[in-house]
mmCIF file of C-alpha atoms in Angstrom:
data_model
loop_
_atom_site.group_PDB
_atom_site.id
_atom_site.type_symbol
_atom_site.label_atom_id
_atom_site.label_comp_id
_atom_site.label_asym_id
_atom_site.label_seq_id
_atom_site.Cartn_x
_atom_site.Cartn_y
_atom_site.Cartn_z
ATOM 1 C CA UNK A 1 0.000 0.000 0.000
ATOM 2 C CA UNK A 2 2.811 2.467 0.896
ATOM 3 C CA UNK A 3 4.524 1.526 -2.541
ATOM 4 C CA UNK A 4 1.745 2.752 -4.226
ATOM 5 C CA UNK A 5 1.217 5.547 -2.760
ATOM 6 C CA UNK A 6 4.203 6.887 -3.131
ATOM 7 C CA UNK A 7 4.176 6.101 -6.600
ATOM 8 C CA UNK A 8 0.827 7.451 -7.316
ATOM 9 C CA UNK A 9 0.572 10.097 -4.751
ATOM 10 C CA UNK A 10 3.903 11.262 -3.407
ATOM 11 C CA UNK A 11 5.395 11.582 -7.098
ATOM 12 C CA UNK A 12 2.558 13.112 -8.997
ATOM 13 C CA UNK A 13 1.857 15.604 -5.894
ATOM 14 C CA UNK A 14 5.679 16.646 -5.157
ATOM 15 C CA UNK A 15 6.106 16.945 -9.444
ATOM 16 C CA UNK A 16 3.084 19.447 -10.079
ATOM 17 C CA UNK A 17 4.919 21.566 -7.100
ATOM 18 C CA UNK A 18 7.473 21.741 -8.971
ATOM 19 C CA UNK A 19 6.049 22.835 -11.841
ATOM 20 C CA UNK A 20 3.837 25.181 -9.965
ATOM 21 C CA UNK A 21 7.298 27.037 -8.663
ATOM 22 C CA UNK A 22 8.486 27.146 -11.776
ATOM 23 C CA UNK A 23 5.628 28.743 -13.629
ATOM 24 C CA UNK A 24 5.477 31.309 -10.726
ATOM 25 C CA UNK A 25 9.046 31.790 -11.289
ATOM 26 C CA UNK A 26 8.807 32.331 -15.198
ATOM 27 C CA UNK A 27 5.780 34.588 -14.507
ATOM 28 C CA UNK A 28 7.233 36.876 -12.189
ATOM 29 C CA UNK A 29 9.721 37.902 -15.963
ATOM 30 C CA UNK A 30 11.782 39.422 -13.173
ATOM 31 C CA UNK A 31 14.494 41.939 -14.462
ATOM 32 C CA UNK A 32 17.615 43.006 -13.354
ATOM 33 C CA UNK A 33 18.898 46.916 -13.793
ATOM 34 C CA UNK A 34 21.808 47.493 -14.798
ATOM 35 C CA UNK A 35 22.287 51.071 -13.429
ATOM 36 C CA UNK A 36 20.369 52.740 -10.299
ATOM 37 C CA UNK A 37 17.962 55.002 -11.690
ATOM 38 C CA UNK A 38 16.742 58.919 -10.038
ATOM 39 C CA UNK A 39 13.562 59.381 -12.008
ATOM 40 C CA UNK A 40 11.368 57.870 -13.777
ATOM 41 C CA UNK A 41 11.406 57.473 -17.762
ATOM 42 C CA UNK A 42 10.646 61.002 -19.582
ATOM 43 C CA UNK A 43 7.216 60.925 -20.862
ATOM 44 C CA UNK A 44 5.925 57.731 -18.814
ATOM 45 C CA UNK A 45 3.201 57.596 -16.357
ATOM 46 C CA UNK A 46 2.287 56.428 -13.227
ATOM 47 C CA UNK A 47 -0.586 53.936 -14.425
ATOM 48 C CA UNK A 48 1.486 53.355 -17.317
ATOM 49 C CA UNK A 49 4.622 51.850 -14.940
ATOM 50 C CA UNK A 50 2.497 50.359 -12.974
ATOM 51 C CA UNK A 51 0.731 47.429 -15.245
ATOM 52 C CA UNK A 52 4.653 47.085 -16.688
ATOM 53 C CA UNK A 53 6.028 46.378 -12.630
ATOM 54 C CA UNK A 54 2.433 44.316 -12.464
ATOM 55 C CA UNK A 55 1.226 46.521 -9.459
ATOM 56 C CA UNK A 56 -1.911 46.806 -10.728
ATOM 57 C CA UNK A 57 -3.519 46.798 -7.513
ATOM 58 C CA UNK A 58 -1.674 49.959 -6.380
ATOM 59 C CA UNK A 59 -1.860 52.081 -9.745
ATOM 60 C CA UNK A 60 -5.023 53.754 -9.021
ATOM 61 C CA UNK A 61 -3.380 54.613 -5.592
ATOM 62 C CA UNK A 62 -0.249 55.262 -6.584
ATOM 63 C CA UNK A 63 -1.476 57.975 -9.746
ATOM 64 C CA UNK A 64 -3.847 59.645 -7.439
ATOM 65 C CA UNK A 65 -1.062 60.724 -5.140
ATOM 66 C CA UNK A 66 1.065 61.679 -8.278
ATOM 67 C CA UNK A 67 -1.834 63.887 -9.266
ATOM 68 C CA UNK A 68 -1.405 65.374 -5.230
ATOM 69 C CA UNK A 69 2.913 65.486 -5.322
ATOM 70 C CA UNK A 70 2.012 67.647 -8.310
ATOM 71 C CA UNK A 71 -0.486 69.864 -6.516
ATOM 72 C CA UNK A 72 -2.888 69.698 -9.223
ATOM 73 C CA UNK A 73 -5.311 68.080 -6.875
ATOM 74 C CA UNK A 74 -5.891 67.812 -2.597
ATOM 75 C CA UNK A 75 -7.343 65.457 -0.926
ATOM 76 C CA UNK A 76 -9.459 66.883 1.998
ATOM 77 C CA UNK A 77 -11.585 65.495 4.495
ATOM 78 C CA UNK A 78 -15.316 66.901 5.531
ATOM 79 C CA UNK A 79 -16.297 67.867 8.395
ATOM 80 C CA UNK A 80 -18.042 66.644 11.489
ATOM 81 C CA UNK A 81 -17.055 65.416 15.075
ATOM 82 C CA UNK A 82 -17.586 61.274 13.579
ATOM 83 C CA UNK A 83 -13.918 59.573 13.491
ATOM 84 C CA UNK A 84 -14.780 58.390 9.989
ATOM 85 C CA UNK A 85 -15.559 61.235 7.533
ATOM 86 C CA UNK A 86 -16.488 61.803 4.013
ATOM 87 C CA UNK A 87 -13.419 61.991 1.637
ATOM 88 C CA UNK A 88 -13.024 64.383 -1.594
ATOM 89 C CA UNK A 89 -10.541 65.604 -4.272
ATOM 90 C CA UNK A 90 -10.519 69.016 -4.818
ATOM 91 C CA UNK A 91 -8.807 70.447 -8.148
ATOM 92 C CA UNK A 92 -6.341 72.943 -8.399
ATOM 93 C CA UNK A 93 -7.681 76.195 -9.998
ATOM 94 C CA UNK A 94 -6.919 76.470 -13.973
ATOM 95 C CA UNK A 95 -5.297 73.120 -13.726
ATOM 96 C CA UNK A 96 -5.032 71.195 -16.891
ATOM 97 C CA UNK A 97 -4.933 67.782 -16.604
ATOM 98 C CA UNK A 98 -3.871 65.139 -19.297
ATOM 99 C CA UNK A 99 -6.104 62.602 -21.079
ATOM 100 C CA UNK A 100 -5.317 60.338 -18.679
ATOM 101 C CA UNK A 101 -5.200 61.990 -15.036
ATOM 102 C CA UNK A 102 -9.090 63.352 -16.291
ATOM 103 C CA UNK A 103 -9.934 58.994 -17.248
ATOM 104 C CA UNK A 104 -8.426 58.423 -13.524
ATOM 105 C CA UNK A 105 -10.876 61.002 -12.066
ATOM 106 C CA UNK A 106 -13.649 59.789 -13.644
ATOM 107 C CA UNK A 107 -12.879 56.500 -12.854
ATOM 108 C CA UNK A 108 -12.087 57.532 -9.016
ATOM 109 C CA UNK A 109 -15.316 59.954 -8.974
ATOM 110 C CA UNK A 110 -17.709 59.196 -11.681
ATOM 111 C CA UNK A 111 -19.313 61.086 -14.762
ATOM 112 C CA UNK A 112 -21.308 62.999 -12.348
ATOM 113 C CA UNK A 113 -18.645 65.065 -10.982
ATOM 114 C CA UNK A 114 -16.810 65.788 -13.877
ATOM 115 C CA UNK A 115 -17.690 69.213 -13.828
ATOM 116 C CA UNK A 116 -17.129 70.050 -10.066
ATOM 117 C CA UNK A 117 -14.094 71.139 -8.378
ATOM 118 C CA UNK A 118 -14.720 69.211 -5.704
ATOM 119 C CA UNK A 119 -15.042 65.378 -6.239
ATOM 120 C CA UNK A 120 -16.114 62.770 -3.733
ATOM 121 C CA UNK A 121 -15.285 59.300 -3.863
ATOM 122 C CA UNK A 122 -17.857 56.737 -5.149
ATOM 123 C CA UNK A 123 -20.202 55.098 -2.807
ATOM 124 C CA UNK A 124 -20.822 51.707 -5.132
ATOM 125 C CA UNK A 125 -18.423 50.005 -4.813
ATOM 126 C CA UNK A 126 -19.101 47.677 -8.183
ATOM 127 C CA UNK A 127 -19.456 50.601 -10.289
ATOM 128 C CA UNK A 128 -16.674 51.952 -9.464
ATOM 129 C CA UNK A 129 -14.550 48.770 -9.365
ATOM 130 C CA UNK A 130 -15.488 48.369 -12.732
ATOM 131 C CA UNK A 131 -14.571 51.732 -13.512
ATOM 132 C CA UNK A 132 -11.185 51.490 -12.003
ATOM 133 C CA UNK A 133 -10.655 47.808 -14.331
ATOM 134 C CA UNK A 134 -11.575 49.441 -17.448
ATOM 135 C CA UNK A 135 -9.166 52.401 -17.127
ATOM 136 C CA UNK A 136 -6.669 50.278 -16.627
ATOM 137 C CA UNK A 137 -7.743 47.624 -19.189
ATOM 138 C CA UNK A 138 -7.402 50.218 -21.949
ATOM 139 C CA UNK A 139 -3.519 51.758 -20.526
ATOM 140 C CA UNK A 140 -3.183 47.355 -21.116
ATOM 141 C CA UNK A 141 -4.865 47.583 -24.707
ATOM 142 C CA UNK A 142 -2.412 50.679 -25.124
ATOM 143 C CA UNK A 143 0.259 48.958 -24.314
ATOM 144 C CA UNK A 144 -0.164 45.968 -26.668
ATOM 145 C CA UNK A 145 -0.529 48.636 -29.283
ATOM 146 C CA UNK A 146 3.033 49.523 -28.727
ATOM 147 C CA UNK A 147 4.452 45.946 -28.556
ATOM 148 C CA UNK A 148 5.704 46.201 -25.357
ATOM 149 C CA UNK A 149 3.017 43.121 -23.765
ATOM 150 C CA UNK A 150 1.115 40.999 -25.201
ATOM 151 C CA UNK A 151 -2.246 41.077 -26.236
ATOM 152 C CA UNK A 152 -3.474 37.642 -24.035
ATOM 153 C CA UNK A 153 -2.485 37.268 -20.460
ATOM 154 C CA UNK A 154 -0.234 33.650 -20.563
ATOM 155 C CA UNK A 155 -3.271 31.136 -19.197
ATOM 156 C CA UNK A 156 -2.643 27.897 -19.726
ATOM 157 C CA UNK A 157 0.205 26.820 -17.154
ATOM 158 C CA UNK A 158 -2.648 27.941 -14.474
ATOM 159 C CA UNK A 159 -5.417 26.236 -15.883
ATOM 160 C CA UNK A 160 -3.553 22.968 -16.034
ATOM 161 C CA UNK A 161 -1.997 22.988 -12.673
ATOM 162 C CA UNK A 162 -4.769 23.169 -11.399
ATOM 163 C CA UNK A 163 -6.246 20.237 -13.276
ATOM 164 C CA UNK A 164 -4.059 18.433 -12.200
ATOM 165 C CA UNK A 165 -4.099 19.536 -8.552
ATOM 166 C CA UNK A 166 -7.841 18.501 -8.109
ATOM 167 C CA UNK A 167 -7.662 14.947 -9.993
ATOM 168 C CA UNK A 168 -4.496 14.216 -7.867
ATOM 169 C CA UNK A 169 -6.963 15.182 -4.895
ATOM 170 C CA UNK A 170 -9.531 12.365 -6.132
ATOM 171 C CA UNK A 171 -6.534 10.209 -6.408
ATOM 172 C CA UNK A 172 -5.791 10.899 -2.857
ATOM 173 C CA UNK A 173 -8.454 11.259 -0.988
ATOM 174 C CA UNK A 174 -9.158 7.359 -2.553
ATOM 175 C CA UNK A 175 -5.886 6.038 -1.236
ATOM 176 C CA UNK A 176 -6.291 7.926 2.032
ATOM 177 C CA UNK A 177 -10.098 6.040 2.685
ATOM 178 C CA UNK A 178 -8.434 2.463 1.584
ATOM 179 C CA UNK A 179 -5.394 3.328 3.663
ATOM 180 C CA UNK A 180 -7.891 4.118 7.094
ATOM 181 C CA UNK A 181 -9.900 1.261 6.232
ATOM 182 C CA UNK A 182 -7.363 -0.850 6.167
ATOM 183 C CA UNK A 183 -5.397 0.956 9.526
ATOM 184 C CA UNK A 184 -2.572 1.724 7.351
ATOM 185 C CA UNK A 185 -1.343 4.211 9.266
ATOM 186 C CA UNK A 186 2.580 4.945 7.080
ATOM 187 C CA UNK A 187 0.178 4.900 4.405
ATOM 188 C CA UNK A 188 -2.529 7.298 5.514
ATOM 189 C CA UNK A 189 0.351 9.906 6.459
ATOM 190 C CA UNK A 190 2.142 9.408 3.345
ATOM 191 C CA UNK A 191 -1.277 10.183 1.771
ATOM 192 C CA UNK A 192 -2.147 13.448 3.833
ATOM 193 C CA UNK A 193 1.880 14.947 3.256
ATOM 194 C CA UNK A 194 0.601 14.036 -1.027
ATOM 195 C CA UNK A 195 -2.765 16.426 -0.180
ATOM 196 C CA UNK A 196 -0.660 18.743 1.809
ATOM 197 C CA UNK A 197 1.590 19.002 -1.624
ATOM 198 C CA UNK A 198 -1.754 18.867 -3.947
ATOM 199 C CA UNK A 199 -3.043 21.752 -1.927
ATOM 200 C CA UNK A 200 0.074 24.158 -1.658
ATOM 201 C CA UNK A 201 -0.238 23.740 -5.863
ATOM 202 C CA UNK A 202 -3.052 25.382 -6.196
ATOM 203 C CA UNK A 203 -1.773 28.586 -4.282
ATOM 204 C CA UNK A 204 1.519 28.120 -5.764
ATOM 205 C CA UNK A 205 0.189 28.339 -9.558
ATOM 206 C CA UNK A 206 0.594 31.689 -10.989
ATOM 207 C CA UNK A 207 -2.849 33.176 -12.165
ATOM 208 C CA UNK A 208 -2.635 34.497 -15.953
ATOM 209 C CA UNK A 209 -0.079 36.998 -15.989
ATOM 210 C CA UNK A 210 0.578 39.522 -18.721
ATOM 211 C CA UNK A 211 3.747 38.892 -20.786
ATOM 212 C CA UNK A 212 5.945 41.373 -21.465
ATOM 213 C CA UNK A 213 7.743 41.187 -25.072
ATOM 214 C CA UNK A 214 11.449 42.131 -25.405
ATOM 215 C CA UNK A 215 10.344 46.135 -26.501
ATOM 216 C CA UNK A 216 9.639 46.548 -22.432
ATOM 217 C CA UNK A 217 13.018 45.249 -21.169
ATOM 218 C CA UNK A 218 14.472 48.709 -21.012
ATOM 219 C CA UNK A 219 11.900 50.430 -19.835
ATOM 220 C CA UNK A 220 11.513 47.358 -16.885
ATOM 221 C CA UNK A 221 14.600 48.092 -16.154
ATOM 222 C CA UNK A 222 14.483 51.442 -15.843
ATOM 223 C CA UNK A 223 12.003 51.080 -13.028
ATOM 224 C CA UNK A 224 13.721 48.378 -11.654
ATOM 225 C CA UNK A 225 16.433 50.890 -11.089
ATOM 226 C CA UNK A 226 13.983 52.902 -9.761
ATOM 227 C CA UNK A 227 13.170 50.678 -7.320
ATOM 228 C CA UNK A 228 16.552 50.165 -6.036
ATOM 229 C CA UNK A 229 16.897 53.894 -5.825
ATOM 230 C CA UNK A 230 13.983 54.338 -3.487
ATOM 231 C CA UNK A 231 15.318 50.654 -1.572
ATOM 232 C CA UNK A 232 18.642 52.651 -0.585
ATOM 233 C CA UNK A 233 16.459 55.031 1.353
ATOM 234 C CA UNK A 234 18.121 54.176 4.700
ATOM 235 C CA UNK A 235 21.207 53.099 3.806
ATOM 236 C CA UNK A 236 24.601 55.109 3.468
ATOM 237 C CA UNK A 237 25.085 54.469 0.019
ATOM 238 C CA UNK A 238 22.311 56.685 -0.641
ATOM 239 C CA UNK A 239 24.411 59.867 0.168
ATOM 240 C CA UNK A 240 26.876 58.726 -2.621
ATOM 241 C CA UNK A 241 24.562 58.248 -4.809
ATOM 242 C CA UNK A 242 23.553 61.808 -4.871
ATOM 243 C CA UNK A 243 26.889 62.794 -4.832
ATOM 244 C CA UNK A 244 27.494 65.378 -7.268
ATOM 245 C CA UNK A 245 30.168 63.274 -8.988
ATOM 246 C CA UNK A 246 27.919 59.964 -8.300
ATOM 247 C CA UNK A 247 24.465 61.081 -9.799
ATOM 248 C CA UNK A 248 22.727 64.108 -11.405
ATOM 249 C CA UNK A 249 19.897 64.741 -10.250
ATOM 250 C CA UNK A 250 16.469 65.826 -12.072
ATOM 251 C CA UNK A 251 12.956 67.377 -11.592
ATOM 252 C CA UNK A 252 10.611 65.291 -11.776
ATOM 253 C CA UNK A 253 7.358 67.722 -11.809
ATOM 254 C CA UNK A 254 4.985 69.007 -14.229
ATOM 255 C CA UNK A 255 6.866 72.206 -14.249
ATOM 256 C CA UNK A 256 10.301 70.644 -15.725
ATOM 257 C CA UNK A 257 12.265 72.874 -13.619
ATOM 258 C CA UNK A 258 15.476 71.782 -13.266
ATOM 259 C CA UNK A 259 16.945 70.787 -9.749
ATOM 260 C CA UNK A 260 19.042 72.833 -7.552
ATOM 261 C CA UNK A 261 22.148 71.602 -6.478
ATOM 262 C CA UNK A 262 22.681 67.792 -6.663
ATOM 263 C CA UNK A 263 24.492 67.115 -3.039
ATOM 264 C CA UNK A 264 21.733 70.408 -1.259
ATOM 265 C CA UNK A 265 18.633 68.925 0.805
ATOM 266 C CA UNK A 266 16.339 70.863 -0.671
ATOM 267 C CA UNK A 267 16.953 69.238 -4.164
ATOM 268 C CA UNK A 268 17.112 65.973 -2.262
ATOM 269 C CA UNK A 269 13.892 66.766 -0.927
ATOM 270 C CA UNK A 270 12.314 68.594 -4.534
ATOM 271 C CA UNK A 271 13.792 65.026 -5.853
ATOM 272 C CA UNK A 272 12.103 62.371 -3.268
ATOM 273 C CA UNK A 273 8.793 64.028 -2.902
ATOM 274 C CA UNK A 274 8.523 62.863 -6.314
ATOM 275 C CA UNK A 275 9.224 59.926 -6.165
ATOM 276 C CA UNK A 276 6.449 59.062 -3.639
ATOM 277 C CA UNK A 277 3.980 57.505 -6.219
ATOM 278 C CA UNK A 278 6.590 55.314 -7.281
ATOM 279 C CA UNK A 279 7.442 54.212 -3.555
ATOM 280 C CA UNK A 280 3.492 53.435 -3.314
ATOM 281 C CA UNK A 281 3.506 51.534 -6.414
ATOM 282 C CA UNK A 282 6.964 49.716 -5.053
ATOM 283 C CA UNK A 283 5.165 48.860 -1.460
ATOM 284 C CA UNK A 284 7.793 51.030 0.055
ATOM 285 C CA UNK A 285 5.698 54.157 0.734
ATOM 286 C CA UNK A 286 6.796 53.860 4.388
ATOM 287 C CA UNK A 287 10.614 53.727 4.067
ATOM 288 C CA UNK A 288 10.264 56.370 1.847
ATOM 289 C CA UNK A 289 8.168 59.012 3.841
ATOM 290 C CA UNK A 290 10.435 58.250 6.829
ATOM 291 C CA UNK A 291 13.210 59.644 4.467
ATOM 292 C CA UNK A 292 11.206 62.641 3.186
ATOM 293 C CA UNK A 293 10.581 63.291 6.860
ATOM 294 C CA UNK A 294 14.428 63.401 8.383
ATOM 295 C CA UNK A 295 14.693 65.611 4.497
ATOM 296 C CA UNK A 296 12.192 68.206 5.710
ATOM 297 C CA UNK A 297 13.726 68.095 9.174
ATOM 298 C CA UNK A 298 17.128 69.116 7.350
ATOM 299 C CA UNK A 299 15.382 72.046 5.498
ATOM 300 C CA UNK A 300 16.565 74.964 6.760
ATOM 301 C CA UNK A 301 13.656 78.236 6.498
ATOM 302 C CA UNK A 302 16.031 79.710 3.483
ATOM 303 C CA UNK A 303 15.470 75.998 1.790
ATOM 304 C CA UNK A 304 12.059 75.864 2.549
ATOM 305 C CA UNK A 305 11.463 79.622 1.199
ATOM 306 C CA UNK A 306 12.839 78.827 -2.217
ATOM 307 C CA UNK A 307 11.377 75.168 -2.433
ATOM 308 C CA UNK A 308 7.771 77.168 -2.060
ATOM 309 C CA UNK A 309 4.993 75.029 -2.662
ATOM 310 C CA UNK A 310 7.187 72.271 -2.802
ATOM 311 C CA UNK A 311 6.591 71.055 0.802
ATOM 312 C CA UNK A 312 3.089 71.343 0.698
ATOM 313 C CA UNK A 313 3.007 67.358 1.154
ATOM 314 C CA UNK A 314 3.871 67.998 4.085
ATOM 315 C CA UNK A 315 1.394 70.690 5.242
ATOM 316 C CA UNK A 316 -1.487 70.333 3.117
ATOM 317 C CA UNK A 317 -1.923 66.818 2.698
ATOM 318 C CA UNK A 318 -1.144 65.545 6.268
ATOM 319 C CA UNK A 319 -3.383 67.681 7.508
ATOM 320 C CA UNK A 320 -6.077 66.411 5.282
ATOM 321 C CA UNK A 321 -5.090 62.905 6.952
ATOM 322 C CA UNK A 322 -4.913 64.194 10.110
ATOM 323 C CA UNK A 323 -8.746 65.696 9.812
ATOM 324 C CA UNK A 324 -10.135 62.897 8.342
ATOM 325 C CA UNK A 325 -8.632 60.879 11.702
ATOM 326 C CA UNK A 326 -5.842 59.191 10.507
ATOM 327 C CA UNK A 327 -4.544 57.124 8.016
ATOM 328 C CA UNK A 328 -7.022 53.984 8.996
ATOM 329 C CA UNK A 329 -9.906 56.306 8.751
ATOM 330 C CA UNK A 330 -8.886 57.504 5.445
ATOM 331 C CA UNK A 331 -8.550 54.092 4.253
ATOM 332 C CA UNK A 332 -11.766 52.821 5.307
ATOM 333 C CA UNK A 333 -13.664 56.182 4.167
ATOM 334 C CA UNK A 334 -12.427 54.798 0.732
ATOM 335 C CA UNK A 335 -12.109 51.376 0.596
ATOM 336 C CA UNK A 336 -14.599 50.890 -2.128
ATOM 337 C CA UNK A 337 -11.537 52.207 -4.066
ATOM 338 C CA UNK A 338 -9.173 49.633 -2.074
ATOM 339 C CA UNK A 339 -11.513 46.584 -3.464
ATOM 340 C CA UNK A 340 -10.777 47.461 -6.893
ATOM 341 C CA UNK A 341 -7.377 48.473 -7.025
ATOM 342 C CA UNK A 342 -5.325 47.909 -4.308
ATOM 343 C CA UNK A 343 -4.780 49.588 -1.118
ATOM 344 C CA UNK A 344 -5.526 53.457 -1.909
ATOM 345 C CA UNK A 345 -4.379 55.185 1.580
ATOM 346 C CA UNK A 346 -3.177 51.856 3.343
ATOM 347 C CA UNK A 347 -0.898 51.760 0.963
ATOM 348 C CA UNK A 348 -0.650 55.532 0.613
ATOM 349 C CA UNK A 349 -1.517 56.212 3.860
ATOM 350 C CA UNK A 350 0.874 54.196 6.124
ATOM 351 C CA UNK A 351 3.490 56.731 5.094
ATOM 352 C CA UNK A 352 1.494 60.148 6.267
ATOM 353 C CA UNK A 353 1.418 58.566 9.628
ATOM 354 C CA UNK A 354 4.590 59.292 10.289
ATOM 355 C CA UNK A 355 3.939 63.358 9.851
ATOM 356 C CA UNK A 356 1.906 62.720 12.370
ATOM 357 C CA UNK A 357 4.163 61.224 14.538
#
């Protein structure tokens, strides 16, 4: 009985692992870049580099707080004495927004408050789910247009795992009755470690991911830089980086302005404000604001005078978190948006805490 089990059970269930960690390892494409990048790509997007770092989930998140970095909108919070209180968007005056940062509004707010300046968040949550997958089904569409991913998702290495997962359960659960019946206790063991296998499968298959044809590479990369850029937050190496002779630095903004000097805080800080979407996008939001924090604490008032408007993320916007009662609050005044997208503010938010602080 044990022979057969593990030839019928142990095998089958320990091979399909196998090949469930290796289709989760070809669909992650991973990418390695070959130089630390400071900015992102000239002309990209937030919602753009998000479905091409597959952090779909955090795009909508991630581009809304780009839209507030660039103070063309601010989130506020209503009023009352409740902890939990209604959140809005309110445009900057004579702001012109792209093609894109008006679909994300619309998606965010709806048709019906296309026209106002101040914009509320939706209260169904499926319409606006669906809202939120269609925006970012047509950046996808966009994207295939360009050959850079594409046009079907890879499906079929999910679809057969899993197969193959639930007839090896049949298979098992028929050796595991014989094998109780029968008091075969090496057996019945051998049997539930074969299930244990089957099951851990079926979380271990990758669901149908998006392939990404050799045209992306660079720009992967790029971000991948990116990434590594906003991972040195803490660490020493950082300060080379931004050495004058290690890095020069850029604007990032809507203005094109270029930075002051490379090695100053206050271009440090002009720099890493921007970057914030990307450190949502990147799950590092936190790291990040703690380093845009000790930045602002290094501002001196002459800094801070010629930076302007700059630190506004650090007046205007926590104090919209702050009002609305914290970062939780926030996230559960909109968590219609979380369900379709991601984490909006527990993503975003985690960070603003530590204004707060």
């Amino acid at each position: 009985m044990l022979t057969a089990v593990l030839v019928f059970a142990i095998v089958p269930a320990f091979l399909i692992l196998g090949f469930g960690f290796v289709a989760r390892t070809i669909a992650a494409q991973r990418v390695t870049p070959r130089v630390v990048q400071y900015s992102p790509e000239r002309g990209s997007t937030v919602l753009r580099d998000a479905l091409l770092v597959d952090a779909d989930r955090r795009a909508a998140s991630a581009a809304l707080i780009d839209l507030a970095v660039k103070r063309k909108v601010r989130l506020i919070a209503g009023s009352g004495k409740r902890k939990r209180r209604p959140v809005a968007v309110e445009l900057a005056p004579d702001v012109a927004l792209t093609a894109e940062e008006a679909a994300l509004l619309e998606a965010l707010f709806g048709r019906e408050h296309s026209g106002a300046d101040v914009r509320r968040f939706s209260a169904d949550r499926r319409a606006l789910a669906g809202r939120v997958k269609s925006l970012l089904l047509n950046i996808e569409h966009a994207l295939a247009r360009e050959g850079l991913i594409a046009d079907r998702r890879v499906t079929w290495p999910s679809v057969t795992l899993t197969v193959f997962a639930y007839l090896g359960m049949l298979v098992e659960v028929a050796f595991l009755a014989v094998a109780t019946v029968a008091a075969d206790w090496p057996a019945a063991i051998a049997t539930l470690v074969a299930v244990a296998a089957t099951i851990a499968t079926i979380f271990v298959a990758p669901p149908a991911w998006r392939k990404f044809l050799p045209a992306a590479t660079a720009h992967r990369e790029h971000l991948a830089g990116l990434r590594q850029y906003i991972e040195l937050a803490e660490a020493e190496r950082l300060r080379v980086l931004q050495s004058p002779s290690g890095a020069e630095l850029r604007a990032t903004d809507a203005s094109g302005h270029a930075a002051a000097e490379a090695d100053g805080p206050a271009a440090r800080f002009h720099l890493h404000e921007r970057l914030l979407p990307y450190a949502v996008l990147f799950g590092l939001e936190r790291e990040w604001m703690a380093k845009l924090k000790l930045e602002y604490a290094e501002l001196g008032q002459s800094s801070i005078d010629t930076l302007g408007g700059l630190v506004d993320i650090t007046g205007d916007l926590d104090l919209a978190i702050e009002a609305a009662g914290g970062v939780a609050q926030l996230a559960a005044d909109v968590g219609d948006l979380a369900d379709a997208a991601g984490n909006v503010i527990d993503g975003v938010g985690g960070a603003f805490e530590l204004f707060n602080s």
